[in-house]
Amino acid sequence: MAEWNAFYQNEEADEEQEEGEESAVNYKVTGRDSLVFLVDASKEMFIKGEDGEPSNFDITMQCVRSVYTSKIISSHRDLVALVFYGTEKSKNPRNSFKHVYVYHDLDEPGAKRVQDVEALRGERGARLAADTMGSGEVSLGDALWCCSNLYSDIKLRLSHKRLMIFTCMDQPHGGDSTKDRQARTKAGDLKETGVVIDLMHLMKPGGFDVSLFFCDIVSPPEDESELGLQVEPCGKLDDLQKRVQAKQQKKRAMARVNLCLGEGMNVAVGVYANAVTARKPSAIRLYRETNEPVHSKTRTFHTQTGSLLLPSETRKAQVYGNRQIVMEKDEVDTIKKFYDPEIFLIGFKPMEKLKLHHHIRPSVLLYPEEQQVTGSSCVFAALLKKCTEKKVFAVCRYTPRRNYPPRFVALVPQREEVDESNVQVTPPGFNAIFLPFADDIRKLDTPQFPTASDVQVDKMKEIITKMRFKYRSDAFENPVIQQHYRNLEALALDMLAPESIEDFIMPKVEQIDRRLGPLVDEFKELVYPASYNPDSKPAAKRKTADAGGGDEKKPKVEIPEAELRAHIKNGTLGKLTVPVLKEACKQFGIRTTGTKKQELMDALIAQMAK
Amino acid sequence: MSRPLLKIYETLVLCMDVGFSMSNSPPGEEPPFDQAKKVIQKFVQRQVFSESKDEMALVLFGTDATKNPLDQDGQYQHITVRRQLMAPDFELLEEIENHVRPESQQTDCIFSLVAVGLFIQVKKYDRLNIVLLTDLSTQVSSDNLDVIIGNLGKLGITLQFFFPFPMEEEEHNEEGGGGDGDGDRRGSSRPGVGKGLSREQKQGLEMVRDIMLSLDEDEGLDQVYTFSEAIEQLFMFKHIERRPMAWPCQLTIGSSLSIRIVGYKAVTDEKLKKMWITVDAQTSKRDDVKRETVYCLDDDNETEVQKDDTIQGFRYGSDIVPFSKVDQEQMKYKHDGKCFAVLGFTKHDSIHRHLFMGSQTIKMFAPKDDEHAGVALSALIQALDKLNMVAIVRYAYDRRCNPQVGAAFPCIKQTYECLVYVQLPFMEDLRQFSFPSLENKKFTPSESQLAAVDSLIDSMMLVEEDENGQKEDMYKVHEIPNPAFQRLFQCLHHRAVNPGTPLPTMEQWLKDALERPSAISERCQAPLEEMKRKFPLKAVEKKKELKTGAQIFGKGSAEPDAKKSKVDEEEEEFNLAKISEGNVTSVGSVDPARDFRSLINQKSLPFGEVCQQLTHRIEQLLSNRSTHYYMKCITYAITLISKDEVEGSTVSKDDANQVSLRKPLEPYLNHCELVKNAFLRV
């Protein structure tokens, strides 16, 4: 059923973004990603820092919570589990392991789980942990074995399996070699089944020595040349979150294509999204009686005969110049085909030729795919190095998929950057910036004004300096999405009211006013005459969105039928404004669902043709 | 493309001289008539596809017959109005194609323009632009010059002229005092020039010059073109021009400092307004096709439920939360609407180009009539520019739109200053991947490898300094029209004018525009060869991992990639049985029944397609005039159309009903029945 159904649904989706862009990154679903948090619950984890800093356990729980909530928002299909080891009490599927407490089985995170983890935070959380689990003997081997059972009990196909160990003990078994060996064997078994084991080692007095034990447990780094464990242990929540965040998202290429430098010189690259606009998820339909989800099916049928139409029994059409032009479906596809998927190098330009305002869609990152074409990484690294040195970018023609018209991109080199504790903050690669075509650039009438005097500019400089801050791209949460999830959370957990959100993109007006003090008035005196009020004019002009009763005031805009017909005949319907067209639709009893001008026009033309 | 060709006014009258001299040309040269017709055709095409609302009329000069409103007492003869002012459409194109042909009369083209100005009825406020295409071979009377200029000025008419020969050439010839052997300076290949101009033509040109200069002293002559110039510039479809929409707002800093601004979209990912509509294949009517969406429960019978019996819900992780539209509206994030409020200022280089979001950039100016706002904004722009900083702002288009966070960059040009606004990401949008370092012994390029890359880059620089130190960019992407639009219009136009013929190939100019410039291709040959020697590259033969059934059998290769199949989650479960059936991609002739069954189980092709394939196979077998094939068919046909078969497979009943397999087979069933009887009789 899947395919058949999907076929019809696809067709619908197709039409919506017929000429569409690659709006969302459509990963090919191959299975679920999974993540197990294996957290040390021994006494040492609960020791608080000197200045009342939160304990390692506390920051781990905060981190787990944030992963839970971010998974709910960004990838709710992923499975997550939370397992404690070194506990006094035990709780696991067959209760065959002592001192292992499975707090959350591998499953999609939900509201309840977020609450559970939330409860484990802080002072009270530590008490709760002590009550429910307690701290006891440590056997990492058993814990790992238990985790491997979690994986094997899952019926779903798992595409990416990751296990993160949070601990501050570099010798968990205190030198017990039997237990060490057992843990190593179990870790080996896990790795063999494709589980990637990461260590999130936390601060410990005297430093955390990875080489004592954990170097044999964790998976080797992707990059063999590096030890991968040179990173310092995390002491701060921020660092831990950053580190977990970087690891927990499986990076998936949007596309794998050849970067073609010229005839016979193809370098394989993966294309990755730098950022994708997160949207509110779409609603799902539920059956009123039972609240169970329903699925929709779209069918196409013939209006006259009522029989279902096969895709081959329909065609595609567009109307231009009063004429309907009809094409077969596959013709519509071939029109879009220009090249096979590739990134074709046209040439290079100096960096200053890349115009800031030439922006049409979020960029993507290119990284070599050594597994597809060996030698790719070397060419890529050399290009990256030389482009950086010579301060040039590459102009390329990019065809992401078959039946997709090309776009031009500027490949801007990006060198790798790491922070103090050796964690990568910027990956190496080429950022592909999409360049506009002539059609994308609008001609504007640019008004001319006298430029400001030095005094005026200097005053503004003072204002600017007072309001300086350090911008970070991850500093602003989307209030719309956050509010939406808070609302859902409240409904899911039967809370009385949703938790309030902080709107980070709201200017802190009072703070700004306080900081600027008299500067504002001084600046205004310099640029505005006393009689001038910048707030007055536009408000008086017209109220559109603000006034609820705006509609009533508007005079009726009716248009005689004869005039309308004349417009249709002469093809000048487009000269009428949307309100006039809407009114005309009403006049002739046409029910319109659309509000777009083209839709209204089409509806009117169709009606008049009858 | 320095001069804008054909200024677009609200109304436009195309006047074409079809008189007898227009079809005269020296052997081997295209007659001016053909060229002029091409210019008109191309121009009308562009207008049709750009959905221009500008009305257009077509008037022919020098026609044998006379058809115009002023046709009285022998005046204004041989002028035919082919089409009154109307928006251009395909009818006009056909009319030009079929009814504009060389005729044998002559008229004083320039004097006739006045007539056109009088009888083309223009609505109030609309300006009239008249375009004249002629070779100026008719006697023009300069006596009327003042009358003409006076009338044109009074009627507010603007003019454009298209001639088979360049205007400047004439000048040159006069200066050179003769004009015979002098034609080689600006390409003697230009048609019309080689033979020199006749007295009438010279006289005509003189008059045109007088008229144009009297209408517009400075740029009047810019509106005179040659046919070949016009064809060259009209070969591409006009690119989409959208009238910029003003967005008036106030830029605010804190509670008491505001500056009035107006925003305009400057760059945006432009889409075509028109979508493909689905029509019935036979009737080509849209109304014959209806699409219907039904909702089904997830039970075995896929029980349909009414839309009214459904409510809205959202997923919160593993939970599904019913959340009505009303509640959602009430509880959603609300804001005060339109705003452009500064949150703070930050260093220019802390904003990364690769994290620009959204699909547009907006330029913010002060309102046209507000000098004070202009100065205030200028102070901000200058200050930001000098400090090398940008403003971080909260931007909301209006109350219904979600607010964004973005950066306002200062932009100082020679003629204007503005702020450029670009959206920045929210925390939720970021994909913070880490990648293995490339500073790796295995991948570190050697010195000689780096040198090869170095010379490759040098040989492929698209921007070079010319002898004056001016940087010349030989590949401006922002001047290339979107090839997707060009190609679509080309195909639509072809199909509209030549229905029933296959689509044309891509136009050569478009192909060339998308390729590496030939100068670069040549120059990079050697460095590229060097690169190939220095960097061994080897494509890895991929052993395809067997993952899910859906992946192995894939989307049928016949399906275009654009139709991505959504793999249902049930598909995640591994199914060995599917693999064991081998890779069946179509209904073959050896054992169609088995193929049919396994294809249905695989769901790798749409059910309808499988049915069609089967039907096709049966037809094939039937056409084979051998009796045991007939029998084979009968068995297949009978077994396969039986409902049991379909129910036994994983195709749901509902889907099975959707395709009436029985219908296409019916005639064959009868046929089989006959054959069977015949066979029995034998």
Short mmCIF file of C-alpha atoms in Angstrom, two decimals, chain A residues 1 3-4 10-11 14-15 18-19 26 30 32 72 76-77 108-111 157 223 225 251 261-263 265-266 272-278 281 283-288 291 293-304 308 312-327 331-333 335 338-339 345-350 352 355-363 365 367 371-380 382 386 390 397 402-403 405 407-408 414-416 424 427 431 433 436-442 444 446 448-449 451-452 456-457 460-461 464 467-469 471 473-474 476-480 482-485 487-489 491 503 505-507 509 512-513 520 523-524 528-529 532 534-535 537-538 569-572 574-575 598, chain B residues 49 51 53 55 86-87 89-90 94 239-240 244 250 253-260 264-270 274 276-281 284 287-298 302 304-305 308-323 331 333 341-347 350 353-354 356-361 365-367 370 372-373 375-376 378-380 382-384 386 389 392 394 402 405 409 415-417 424-440 443 445 449-450 453-454 458 460-463 471 473 475 477-478 480-485 487 489 491-492 495 506 514-516 528 532 535-540 548 551 560-561 563-566 569 572 603 607-608 612 654-655 658-659:
data_model
loop_
_atom_site.label_atom_id
_atom_site.label_comp_id
_atom_site.label_asym_id
_atom_site.label_seq_id
_atom_site.Cartn_x
_atom_site.Cartn_y
_atom_site.Cartn_z
CA MET A 1 0.00 0.00 0.00
CA GLU A 3 4.01 2.96 -2.59
CA TRP A 4 0.61 3.30 -4.13
CA ASN A 10 3.51 12.76 -3.68
CA GLU A 11 1.71 14.04 -6.63
CA ASP A 14 4.66 17.84 -6.10
CA GLU A 15 2.17 20.33 -7.24
CA GLU A 18 6.21 22.25 -8.50
CA GLU A 19 8.86 24.74 -9.33
CA ASN A 26 14.64 15.45 2.71
CA THR A 30 16.73 4.24 6.33
CA ARG A 32 15.84 5.26 13.33
CA ILE A 72 11.26 16.30 20.46
CA HIS A 76 11.08 13.08 17.45
CA ARG A 77 11.48 9.77 15.67
CA GLU A 108 10.85 8.23 21.49
CA PRO A 109 11.16 10.94 24.10
CA GLY A 110 7.87 12.41 25.29
CA ALA A 111 6.61 14.95 27.76
CA ARG A 157 15.57 -0.96 12.32
CA ASP A 223 39.79 10.57 11.99
CA SER A 225 45.45 10.56 12.82
CA LYS A 251 25.30 14.14 10.06
CA LEU A 261 37.07 20.53 -11.94
CA GLY A 262 37.21 19.67 -15.61
CA GLU A 263 36.90 16.78 -17.99
CA MET A 265 38.72 15.29 -12.81
CA ASN A 266 35.92 14.46 -10.40
CA TYR A 272 25.42 19.17 4.20
CA ALA A 273 22.98 21.78 5.46
CA ASN A 274 24.52 24.50 7.62
CA ALA A 275 21.15 25.51 8.95
CA VAL A 276 17.60 24.59 8.11
CA THR A 277 14.68 26.77 9.09
CA ALA A 278 12.91 24.94 11.90
CA PRO A 281 5.48 20.72 12.78
CA ALA A 283 -0.75 19.11 12.52
CA ILE A 284 -1.95 15.55 12.32
CA ARG A 285 -5.60 14.64 12.03
CA LEU A 286 -7.18 12.64 14.79
CA TYR A 287 -10.51 10.81 14.86
CA ARG A 288 -12.76 12.79 17.14
CA ASN A 291 -8.20 10.57 19.34
CA PRO A 293 -4.53 9.41 14.16
CA VAL A 294 -6.15 9.03 10.76
CA HIS A 295 -4.30 9.05 7.49
CA SER A 296 -5.41 10.79 4.39
CA LYS A 297 -5.65 9.49 0.87
CA THR A 298 -5.96 11.65 -2.15
CA ARG A 299 -7.61 10.33 -5.25
CA THR A 300 -8.02 11.83 -8.63
CA PHE A 301 -11.17 11.03 -10.54
CA HIS A 302 -13.08 12.11 -13.59
CA THR A 303 -15.84 14.57 -12.82
CA GLN A 304 -18.20 13.30 -15.52
CA LEU A 308 -10.64 7.03 -11.02
CA SER A 312 -1.40 8.36 -17.42
CA GLU A 313 -4.91 9.63 -17.95
CA THR A 314 -4.09 13.15 -16.91
CA ARG A 315 -1.78 15.80 -18.29
CA LYS A 316 -0.32 19.03 -17.10
CA ALA A 317 -1.21 22.46 -18.40
CA GLN A 318 -0.50 26.14 -18.00
CA VAL A 319 -2.33 29.11 -19.41
CA TYR A 320 -0.45 31.94 -21.06
CA GLY A 321 -1.73 34.60 -23.42
CA ASN A 322 -5.29 33.23 -23.23
CA ARG A 323 -4.16 29.81 -24.35
CA GLN A 324 -3.95 26.55 -22.48
CA ILE A 325 -0.71 24.78 -23.23
CA VAL A 326 -0.75 21.06 -22.45
CA MET A 327 2.18 18.76 -21.78
CA GLU A 331 7.76 16.36 -20.56
CA VAL A 332 7.27 18.62 -17.58
CA ASP A 333 10.08 16.72 -15.90
CA ILE A 335 12.03 20.53 -19.16
CA PHE A 338 19.69 20.32 -17.65
CA TYR A 339 22.59 18.28 -16.32
CA LEU A 345 33.70 24.42 -11.68
CA ILE A 346 33.43 27.52 -13.88
CA GLY A 347 36.33 29.50 -12.45
CA PHE A 348 37.57 31.58 -9.54
CA LYS A 349 36.98 35.13 -8.38
CA PRO A 350 38.56 37.26 -5.67
CA GLU A 352 35.57 40.89 -2.64
CA LYS A 355 28.34 40.59 -2.77
CA LEU A 356 26.82 40.57 0.67
CA HIS A 357 23.27 41.18 -0.48
CA HIS A 358 23.35 38.47 -3.14
CA HIS A 359 21.54 35.99 -0.96
CA ILE A 360 18.66 33.79 -2.02
CA ARG A 361 18.70 30.74 0.23
CA PRO A 362 20.65 29.25 3.14
CA SER A 363 24.06 27.94 2.20
CA LEU A 365 28.64 22.88 3.35
CA TYR A 367 33.05 18.01 2.64
CA GLN A 371 34.73 6.50 0.37
CA GLN A 372 33.35 7.33 -3.07
CA VAL A 373 36.41 8.56 -4.85
CA THR A 374 39.75 7.90 -3.17
CA GLY A 375 42.01 10.90 -3.36
CA SER A 376 39.10 13.33 -3.00
CA SER A 377 40.20 14.54 0.42
CA CYS A 378 43.66 15.43 -0.80
CA VAL A 379 42.44 17.53 -3.77
CA PHE A 380 39.86 19.08 -1.52
CA ALA A 382 44.73 21.47 -1.42
CA LYS A 386 45.04 27.57 -1.83
CA LYS A 390 44.79 33.48 -2.45
CA ARG A 397 27.22 25.39 -11.47
CA ARG A 402 18.29 14.93 -11.74
CA ASN A 403 15.42 16.90 -13.26
CA PRO A 405 17.54 23.14 -13.04
CA ARG A 407 21.89 27.21 -9.77
CA PHE A 408 25.23 28.88 -9.43
CA GLN A 414 36.27 27.66 5.51
CA ARG A 415 39.24 26.57 7.59
CA GLU A 416 38.77 24.38 10.63
CA GLN A 424 35.86 21.79 16.80
CA PRO A 427 34.39 22.33 10.50
CA ASN A 431 30.48 26.81 2.08
CA ILE A 433 26.61 30.27 -1.20
CA PRO A 436 21.05 35.01 -7.70
CA PHE A 437 20.16 35.02 -11.38
CA ALA A 438 19.10 38.20 -13.16
CA ASP A 439 15.46 37.39 -12.40
CA ASP A 440 16.13 37.33 -8.67
CA ILE A 441 17.40 40.87 -8.54
CA ARG A 442 14.90 43.66 -8.35
CA LEU A 444 14.81 49.73 -7.05
CA THR A 446 16.91 54.68 -4.79
CA GLN A 448 18.79 60.37 -2.54
CA PHE A 449 19.33 62.26 0.65
CA THR A 451 24.47 62.50 4.00
CA ALA A 452 24.80 63.04 7.71
CA GLN A 456 25.65 63.50 13.65
CA VAL A 457 27.63 60.40 12.72
CA MET A 460 25.41 57.77 16.48
CA LYS A 461 28.79 56.11 17.02
CA ILE A 464 26.31 52.16 18.85
CA MET A 467 24.84 49.00 22.72
CA ARG A 468 27.63 46.67 21.69
CA PHE A 469 27.30 43.01 22.41
CA TYR A 471 26.68 38.08 18.72
CA SER A 473 24.39 32.48 16.24
CA ASP A 474 22.92 30.10 18.83
CA PHE A 476 18.33 33.32 19.91
CA GLU A 477 15.59 30.77 20.38
CA ASN A 478 12.60 30.96 18.09
CA PRO A 479 9.81 32.23 20.34
CA VAL A 480 7.10 30.92 18.03
CA GLN A 482 9.22 27.48 21.80
CA GLN A 483 5.75 28.73 22.68
CA HIS A 484 4.17 26.04 20.55
CA TYR A 485 6.05 23.28 22.34
CA ASN A 487 1.69 24.72 24.90
CA LEU A 488 1.88 21.10 23.82
CA GLU A 489 3.87 20.25 26.91
CA LEU A 491 -1.54 19.95 27.36
CA ASP A 503 11.41 36.12 24.03
CA ILE A 505 14.44 38.58 20.14
CA MET A 506 12.54 41.26 22.01
CA PRO A 507 14.64 44.39 22.53
CA VAL A 509 13.91 48.49 25.92
CA ILE A 512 18.70 50.15 26.35
CA ASP A 513 17.11 53.39 27.50
CA VAL A 520 19.06 59.66 22.40
CA PHE A 523 21.06 62.67 18.67
CA LYS A 524 17.49 63.65 17.99
CA TYR A 528 15.39 66.22 13.79
CA PRO A 529 13.90 69.73 13.93
CA TYR A 532 9.35 66.68 13.54
CA PRO A 534 8.98 60.35 13.29
CA ASP A 535 6.18 58.37 14.91
CA LYS A 537 2.96 60.17 9.92
CA PRO A 538 2.78 56.55 9.02
CA LYS A 569 -11.45 39.84 -23.27
CA ASN A 570 -8.52 42.21 -23.40
CA GLY A 571 -6.51 40.19 -20.93
CA THR A 572 -6.25 43.15 -18.62
CA GLY A 574 -4.62 41.83 -13.81
CA LYS A 575 -4.96 45.57 -13.69
CA GLN A 598 -3.80 34.65 -9.86
CA PHE B 49 5.22 35.16 -21.13
CA GLU B 51 2.27 38.31 -18.40
CA LYS B 53 -0.57 43.91 -18.57
CA GLU B 55 -1.75 46.75 -23.92
CA MET B 86 -5.24 44.70 -26.06
CA ALA B 87 -3.01 42.67 -23.83
CA ASP B 89 -1.71 36.90 -26.44
CA PHE B 90 -1.20 33.95 -28.70
CA GLU B 94 -0.73 33.86 -34.80
CA HIS B 239 13.26 38.23 -17.18
CA ILE B 240 10.69 38.59 -14.52
CA PRO B 244 8.86 46.54 -5.70
CA GLN B 250 10.16 52.60 11.89
CA ILE B 253 16.51 51.98 19.13
CA GLY B 254 15.17 51.74 22.66
CA SER B 255 11.82 53.33 23.43
CA SER B 256 12.34 56.87 22.24
CA LEU B 257 14.58 56.86 19.19
CA SER B 258 12.87 56.00 15.96
CA ILE B 259 13.74 56.60 12.34
CA ARG B 260 11.20 56.24 9.58
CA TYR B 264 12.12 47.00 -0.48
CA LYS B 265 12.99 43.46 -1.42
CA ALA B 266 16.28 43.77 -3.25
CA VAL B 267 17.17 40.16 -3.96
CA THR B 268 14.87 37.20 -3.62
CA ASP B 269 14.60 33.64 -4.82
CA GLU B 270 12.10 34.40 -7.59
CA LYS B 274 1.93 29.94 -12.44
CA TRP B 276 0.99 23.35 -13.56
CA ILE B 277 -2.63 22.36 -13.39
CA THR B 278 -3.85 18.81 -13.92
CA VAL B 279 -6.16 18.27 -16.85
CA ASP B 280 -7.87 15.26 -18.34
CA ALA B 281 -5.68 13.68 -21.00
CA SER B 284 -7.58 18.67 -21.80
CA ASP B 287 -12.85 20.73 -14.77
CA ASP B 288 -12.95 17.09 -15.76
CA VAL B 289 -10.42 16.18 -13.13
CA LYS B 290 -11.30 16.27 -9.51
CA ARG B 291 -9.14 15.52 -6.61
CA GLU B 292 -10.55 14.32 -3.36
CA THR B 293 -8.99 13.65 -0.02
CA VAL B 294 -10.47 11.12 2.36
CA TYR B 295 -9.45 10.24 5.88
CA CYS B 296 -9.11 6.65 7.04
CA LEU B 297 -8.57 4.97 10.36
CA ASP B 298 -5.49 2.85 10.68
CA GLU B 302 -9.16 1.42 6.49
CA GLU B 304 -13.21 6.08 6.13
CA VAL B 305 -14.22 8.86 8.47
CA ASP B 308 -15.87 16.81 10.23
CA ASP B 309 -15.25 13.92 12.57
CA THR B 310 -11.58 14.66 12.77
CA ILE B 311 -9.77 17.09 15.00
CA GLN B 312 -6.34 18.52 14.92
CA GLY B 313 -3.45 17.25 17.00
CA PHE B 314 0.30 17.56 17.30
CA ARG B 315 3.08 15.24 18.16
CA TYR B 316 5.08 15.96 21.26
CA GLY B 317 7.73 13.31 21.02
CA SER B 318 5.94 10.02 21.50
CA ASP B 319 2.77 11.73 22.71
CA ILE B 320 0.00 12.90 20.43
CA VAL B 321 -1.72 15.93 21.84
CA PRO B 322 -5.16 16.93 20.58
CA PHE B 323 -5.00 20.67 20.10
CA MET B 331 -2.34 30.09 23.02
CA TYR B 333 2.88 33.32 20.40
CA ALA B 341 13.77 47.09 16.40
CA VAL B 342 17.46 47.13 17.17
CA LEU B 343 18.50 44.59 19.81
CA GLY B 344 22.11 45.74 19.83
CA PHE B 345 25.18 46.23 17.68
CA THR B 346 27.93 43.78 16.99
CA LYS B 347 31.16 43.39 15.03
CA SER B 350 30.88 37.93 13.98
CA ARG B 353 27.93 34.73 5.60
CA HIS B 354 27.21 31.00 5.51
CA PHE B 356 22.36 33.78 6.31
CA MET B 357 18.81 32.46 6.41
CA GLY B 358 15.62 33.03 4.49
CA SER B 359 15.34 33.66 0.79
CA GLN B 360 15.73 37.40 0.45
CA THR B 361 17.58 40.55 1.32
CA PHE B 365 15.80 53.53 2.85
CA ALA B 366 14.30 56.63 4.38
CA PRO B 367 10.90 57.60 2.90
CA ASP B 370 11.37 62.76 4.49
CA HIS B 372 15.08 64.30 8.31
CA ALA B 373 14.66 60.57 8.35
CA VAL B 375 19.77 62.29 7.61
CA ALA B 376 19.10 60.22 10.73
CA SER B 378 22.52 58.27 7.06
CA ALA B 379 24.09 58.93 10.46
CA LEU B 380 23.39 55.34 11.48
CA GLN B 382 27.85 56.00 8.26
CA ALA B 383 28.52 55.23 11.91
CA LEU B 384 28.08 51.48 11.39
CA LYS B 386 33.08 53.47 10.14
CA MET B 389 29.65 47.02 12.86
CA ILE B 392 21.08 42.99 15.14
CA ARG B 394 14.02 42.01 15.46
CA ASN B 402 6.48 35.27 12.58
CA VAL B 405 16.15 37.93 14.08
CA PHE B 409 24.41 45.90 7.32
CA THR B 415 24.51 57.41 -5.40
CA TYR B 416 22.73 56.18 -2.31
CA GLU B 417 23.03 54.75 1.19
CA LEU B 424 19.91 35.10 10.74
CA PRO B 425 19.33 31.65 12.20
CA PHE B 426 17.53 30.77 15.37
CA MET B 427 19.18 28.30 17.68
CA GLU B 428 16.73 25.62 16.49
CA ASP B 429 17.80 26.05 12.87
CA LEU B 430 21.49 25.32 13.36
CA ARG B 431 23.05 22.04 12.36
CA GLN B 432 26.24 21.93 14.28
CA PHE B 433 28.05 19.07 12.69
CA SER B 434 31.66 18.37 13.32
CA PHE B 435 33.82 16.83 10.65
CA PRO B 436 37.15 15.08 10.87
CA SER B 437 40.00 17.49 10.44
CA LEU B 438 41.60 17.68 7.01
CA GLU B 439 44.93 18.49 8.62
CA ASN B 440 45.71 14.85 8.37
CA PHE B 443 45.39 14.01 3.04
CA PRO B 445 48.90 17.82 -0.14
CA GLN B 449 50.41 19.29 -5.55
CA LEU B 450 49.77 22.71 -4.05
CA VAL B 453 46.35 23.86 -7.65
CA ASP B 454 47.93 27.28 -7.57
CA ASP B 458 45.54 31.38 -11.72
CA MET B 460 40.84 30.10 -14.14
CA MET B 461 40.46 33.59 -12.71
CA LEU B 462 37.24 35.06 -14.04
CA VAL B 463 38.10 38.55 -12.93
CA LYS B 471 38.71 44.86 -13.07
CA ASP B 473 34.39 40.27 -14.58
CA TYR B 475 31.16 35.74 -15.75
CA VAL B 477 25.97 35.16 -12.68
CA HIS B 478 23.53 37.90 -11.72
CA ILE B 480 22.27 35.37 -16.53
CA PRO B 481 18.52 34.88 -16.74
CA ASN B 482 17.23 31.92 -14.74
CA PRO B 483 17.65 29.02 -17.20
CA ALA B 484 14.68 27.20 -15.70
CA PHE B 485 12.36 30.02 -16.74
CA ARG B 487 13.67 26.78 -20.93
CA PHE B 489 8.99 29.49 -21.75
CA CYS B 491 8.97 24.83 -24.44
CA LEU B 492 5.60 26.40 -23.65
CA ARG B 495 4.01 23.71 -27.73
CA MET B 506 17.74 23.83 -25.44
CA LEU B 514 25.80 28.18 -18.48
CA GLU B 515 29.20 26.88 -19.55
CA ARG B 516 32.71 27.86 -18.63
CA LEU B 528 44.19 20.75 -15.49
CA LYS B 532 45.27 15.03 -13.14
CA PHE B 535 46.32 13.91 -7.90
CA PRO B 536 45.40 10.27 -8.45
CA LEU B 537 41.64 9.90 -8.13
CA LYS B 538 39.87 6.59 -8.18
CA ALA B 539 36.15 6.01 -8.03
CA VAL B 540 35.34 3.28 -5.56
CA THR B 548 15.65 -2.58 3.20
CA GLN B 551 16.10 0.34 -1.05
CA PRO B 560 11.85 10.54 -12.34
CA ASP B 561 13.86 11.41 -9.27
CA LYS B 563 9.09 12.00 -7.26
CA LYS B 564 10.71 10.84 -4.14
CA SER B 565 8.97 7.98 -2.57
CA LYS B 566 8.12 8.36 1.00
CA GLU B 569 7.75 3.33 8.51
CA GLU B 572 11.79 -0.33 8.21
CA LYS B 603 5.39 -2.12 -3.97
CA PHE B 607 0.03 -0.63 -8.54
CA GLY B 608 -1.51 0.92 -11.60
CA GLN B 612 -0.63 -1.80 -17.08
CA ASP B 654 -9.12 -0.20 -1.39
CA ASP B 655 -6.18 0.26 -3.64
CA GLN B 658 -8.96 1.98 -7.39
CA VAL B 659 -7.59 0.41 -10.45
#
